[in-house]
Amino acid sequence: MTETVFYIIAVSLCVFAVLSVTVKDVFHSAVWLALALLSVAGIFLSLDAAFLGVIQVLVYVGGIMTLFIFAIKLTARIGDRSIRQVSQQSVCGGIVSAGIFGVFLIIIYANQWNDMMLPPGQGIGLNGLGKALLTTYALPFEFISVLLLAALVGAIVIGKVKQ
Amino acid sequence: MTHDILFILPEVVLAAGALFILVCGVFGCRRWLLGFLALASLTLAFFVLPGGSNTASSAFSGMLMGDAFGFAMRIFFLVATVLAVLLSMGYRWQDDDDAGEYFFFLLVATACMMLAVSSGNLMMLYLSVEMLSIVSYVLAGFLKRDIYSTEAGLKYFLFGALSTGLMLYGITLVYGLFGTLNLADINARLALSGVYAPTLILAAVLVFAGLAFKASIVPFHMWVADVYDGAPWPVAAFFSVAPKALGFALLVRVFFGSSALMHSGWPGITAVLAILTMTIGNLSAFHQDNVKRLLAFSSVGQAGYILAGLATGLLGLQAAFFYMIIYVFMNMGAFASAALLSPNRMDLAAYKGMGQRAPWGAMFFTMFLLSLAGLPPLAGFLAKFLVIRAAVEGHYFWLAAAVVLNSVIAFFYYLKVIKIMYMDKPASVKEVAISRDGYLLLAISCAAVIGFGLWPKPLLDILAVIFA
Amino acid sequence: MIPLGHYVLLSAFLFCVGLFGVLTQRNAIRFLISIEIMLNGANINLVAFNRYFGASDATGQVFALFVIGVAAAASVVGLVLVIAVYRLRKSVFIDDFNLLKW
């Protein structure tokens, strides 16, 4: 049962992602991206990474997508829909991407990844994740807080309007 | 535990200093005071660098590694940022806004670079590079009311986000292959099993792409001209030395750790990329009317010479890093001279007759341009000579020939600027004033360029110890 | 049972879709959307590798968590830059940003 669910989520994720980069209206593109991000959270759940799935929904869908919608609405122009959203080189870009995907196909089937099956158990779980964050990975964990501060200050510096 | 904290004490000092400057800026401190505080933080960070880190050690459960190379590069970044802060203090900005935030970003960027170069784990490496990038995007677009600056910031962001995305995907593939992100473990496993898995090659290409972007290696150099052109002068000067050096240092950290990778075609590919980089950089600089773009393409060409050093083995490694140290002083000096002589106009015509209008400034600028061109007895000549010698000793004759040919070509556009300064009639006879901090920076850089040119031995000895 | 290869295939597909978007989009915000798709592909890779390689350490999940944080920070700065450019140029199309051309 879980396998069918995974394949349904995976296929819909692919569909949402493709729709996101191909539709004409940028707002629709953002909506498809939000659905794709929700599907990714579903994938995380299927990999027994429940905490990560919840964080994905909260931060990505809840935070980043809100940011995107704000930015889209703040930079909208009348008559946007008539402007070409995709450049003339879309055929060339499509060939490049398809080529790289072909490379990936070769690599995946040449590797031992295709035969690996799920080991028994529940994965590392929330306990193990928390312990790792505060012991082995304590330095990057603290470092990220400086990163967030820097991004915040940067956004304010560039975004604020002089009174 | 204390060992860990002592290890990152310099970065902690920088971060604390950055926060303090941010707060002082909010309370209305002037730019020169904030800059002085930044210099104080950098000096304090230098003095708390862990003294015993010349032996191989690791900190924070393998997130960081302490070896001579990391230690030397941390000093390198501190020095480079000191020069950048001096330029930011001496440069005539349009207004005094946001000076606190500016120095905050500079110090945070330095801390990121120092952490990145001591990384022992690909996760730490990615996080520090990404954080440096984010801070750089803000610095490039810092003058938010200036069309050119915001456009430069956006362009840098677009290119940079793509390149770090590629690098991240490469790192995930490495994780998939080895099950660990620890560089020492990965190199140990590579030594056992060899290199020819296609997945590993794809992963290596992706990671190389991300790092080559920072080091402005062809074909990832497209952003340099636009970003250096639009960004404020001190920011462009900082970009041309510090993140670029980080790119090269990380290339060494990631790719030189395993001898298996070194023997499998790395030298050939790197040599080709080096020739492309120096040629494209120098040729593009030729027909530039804009002095910022000219210096930007010139720095791409210089990156090519440094890469040529990395291609030729151990001797070349020493040559490349000698070149990089000299490059910091001469490129910073060149950018600083150009910025201080003409802060607002960027076309070459603005420099007409600078020989009369600002004799000292023009003299400094000439020194730096001649060193970049490789004229003896300045340090730039010695740096190029070492790279050529390393190439010849490794039997890369065509690489050595390319370096020589490129130096000859580049000489002509450096000479063009000097000619404009001394031979053309100035547009106005108003004297150009350069601030005291500006003169201090120019004097320090010039002393380094001349000093290392005449007495390189101490530096060369240190490099020989590091790369033994 | 789902082999690991299928997860990697999914991740590779997302990476290529994102790459296609990056190479072809004229709108800066859609460029960013494509980058987010690429980053999510990388995250799926990380979590899948972590799960399939044995349950002793949490490296992949921790890294994926950090990538989400970094992506958030980068999006904030990127979108603020887009808005800053828009204020001055009234356009978000990359082709229009030609002030810094040859």
PDB file of C-alpha atoms in Angstrom, chain B residues 31-32 83-96 102-103 143 146 228-237 292 335-346 351 433-439 441:
ATOM      1  CA  ARG B  31      31.899  55.662   9.069  1.00  0.00           C
ATOM      2  CA  TRP B  32      35.496  56.223  10.140  1.00  0.00           C
ATOM      3  CA  LEU B  83      42.836  46.119   3.097  1.00  0.00           C
ATOM      4  CA  ALA B  84      39.171  46.108   2.077  1.00  0.00           C
ATOM      5  CA  VAL B  85      38.157  47.929   5.253  1.00  0.00           C
ATOM      6  CA  LEU B  86      40.866  50.552   4.690  1.00  0.00           C
ATOM      7  CA  LEU B  87      39.557  51.123   1.183  1.00  0.00           C
ATOM      8  CA  SER B  88      35.987  51.380   2.458  1.00  0.00           C
ATOM      9  CA  MET B  89      37.106  53.996   4.961  1.00  0.00           C
ATOM     10  CA  GLY B  90      39.116  55.991   2.455  1.00  0.00           C
ATOM     11  CA  TYR B  91      36.682  55.896  -0.429  1.00  0.00           C
ATOM     12  CA  ARG B  92      34.364  58.829  -0.978  1.00  0.00           C
ATOM     13  CA  TRP B  93      30.887  57.324  -0.712  1.00  0.00           C
ATOM     14  CA  GLN B  94      27.817  59.194  -1.911  1.00  0.00           C
ATOM     15  CA  ASP B  95      26.307  59.137   1.542  1.00  0.00           C
ATOM     16  CA  ASP B  96      27.022  57.723   4.942  1.00  0.00           C
ATOM     17  CA  TYR B 102      28.284  47.403   5.557  1.00  0.00           C
ATOM     18  CA  PHE B 103      31.074  46.563   7.986  1.00  0.00           C
ATOM     19  CA  LEU B 143      23.600  51.069  -3.097  1.00  0.00           C
ATOM     20  CA  ASP B 146      21.658  53.150  -7.753  1.00  0.00           C
ATOM     21  CA  TYR B 228      32.298  44.311 -10.572  1.00  0.00           C
ATOM     22  CA  ASP B 229      31.039  47.089 -12.822  1.00  0.00           C
ATOM     23  CA  GLY B 230      27.840  47.744 -10.902  1.00  0.00           C
ATOM     24  CA  ALA B 231      28.945  47.063  -7.355  1.00  0.00           C
ATOM     25  CA  PRO B 232      30.462  49.876  -5.300  1.00  0.00           C
ATOM     26  CA  TRP B 233      34.256  50.223  -5.763  1.00  0.00           C
ATOM     27  CA  PRO B 234      35.322  48.864  -2.357  1.00  0.00           C
ATOM     28  CA  VAL B 235      32.959  45.912  -2.735  1.00  0.00           C
ATOM     29  CA  ALA B 236      34.278  45.117  -6.219  1.00  0.00           C
ATOM     30  CA  ALA B 237      37.829  45.286  -4.902  1.00  0.00           C
ATOM     31  CA  LYS B 292      36.017  48.934 -13.787  1.00  0.00           C
ATOM     32  CA  PHE B 335      41.280  48.850  -7.616  1.00  0.00           C
ATOM     33  CA  ALA B 336      41.967  51.239  -4.760  1.00  0.00           C
ATOM     34  CA  SER B 337      43.962  53.632  -6.907  1.00  0.00           C
ATOM     35  CA  ALA B 338      41.307  53.656  -9.590  1.00  0.00           C
ATOM     36  CA  ALA B 339      38.576  54.151  -6.981  1.00  0.00           C
ATOM     37  CA  LEU B 340      40.334  56.933  -5.117  1.00  0.00           C
ATOM     38  CA  LEU B 341      41.350  58.813  -8.246  1.00  0.00           C
ATOM     39  CA  SER B 342      37.911  58.838  -9.790  1.00  0.00           C
ATOM     40  CA  PRO B 343      35.126  57.652  -7.499  1.00  0.00           C
ATOM     41  CA  ASN B 344      32.222  58.713  -9.654  1.00  0.00           C
ATOM     42  CA  ARG B 345      33.245  58.410 -13.280  1.00  0.00           C
ATOM     43  CA  MET B 346      34.238  55.030 -14.582  1.00  0.00           C
ATOM     44  CA  TYR B 351      41.820  59.369 -15.894  1.00  0.00           C
ATOM     45  CA  ALA B 433      42.414  64.721  -3.215  1.00  0.00           C
ATOM     46  CA  ILE B 434      42.902  61.282  -1.766  1.00  0.00           C
ATOM     47  CA  SER B 435      42.037  60.658   1.849  1.00  0.00           C
ATOM     48  CA  ARG B 436      44.545  59.684   4.503  1.00  0.00           C
ATOM     49  CA  ASP B 437      43.167  56.155   4.814  1.00  0.00           C
ATOM     50  CA  GLY B 438      43.380  55.806   1.083  1.00  0.00           C
ATOM     51  CA  TYR B 439      47.041  56.788   1.074  1.00  0.00           C
ATOM     52  CA  LEU B 441      46.180  51.507   1.926  1.00  0.00           C
TER      53      LEU B 441
END
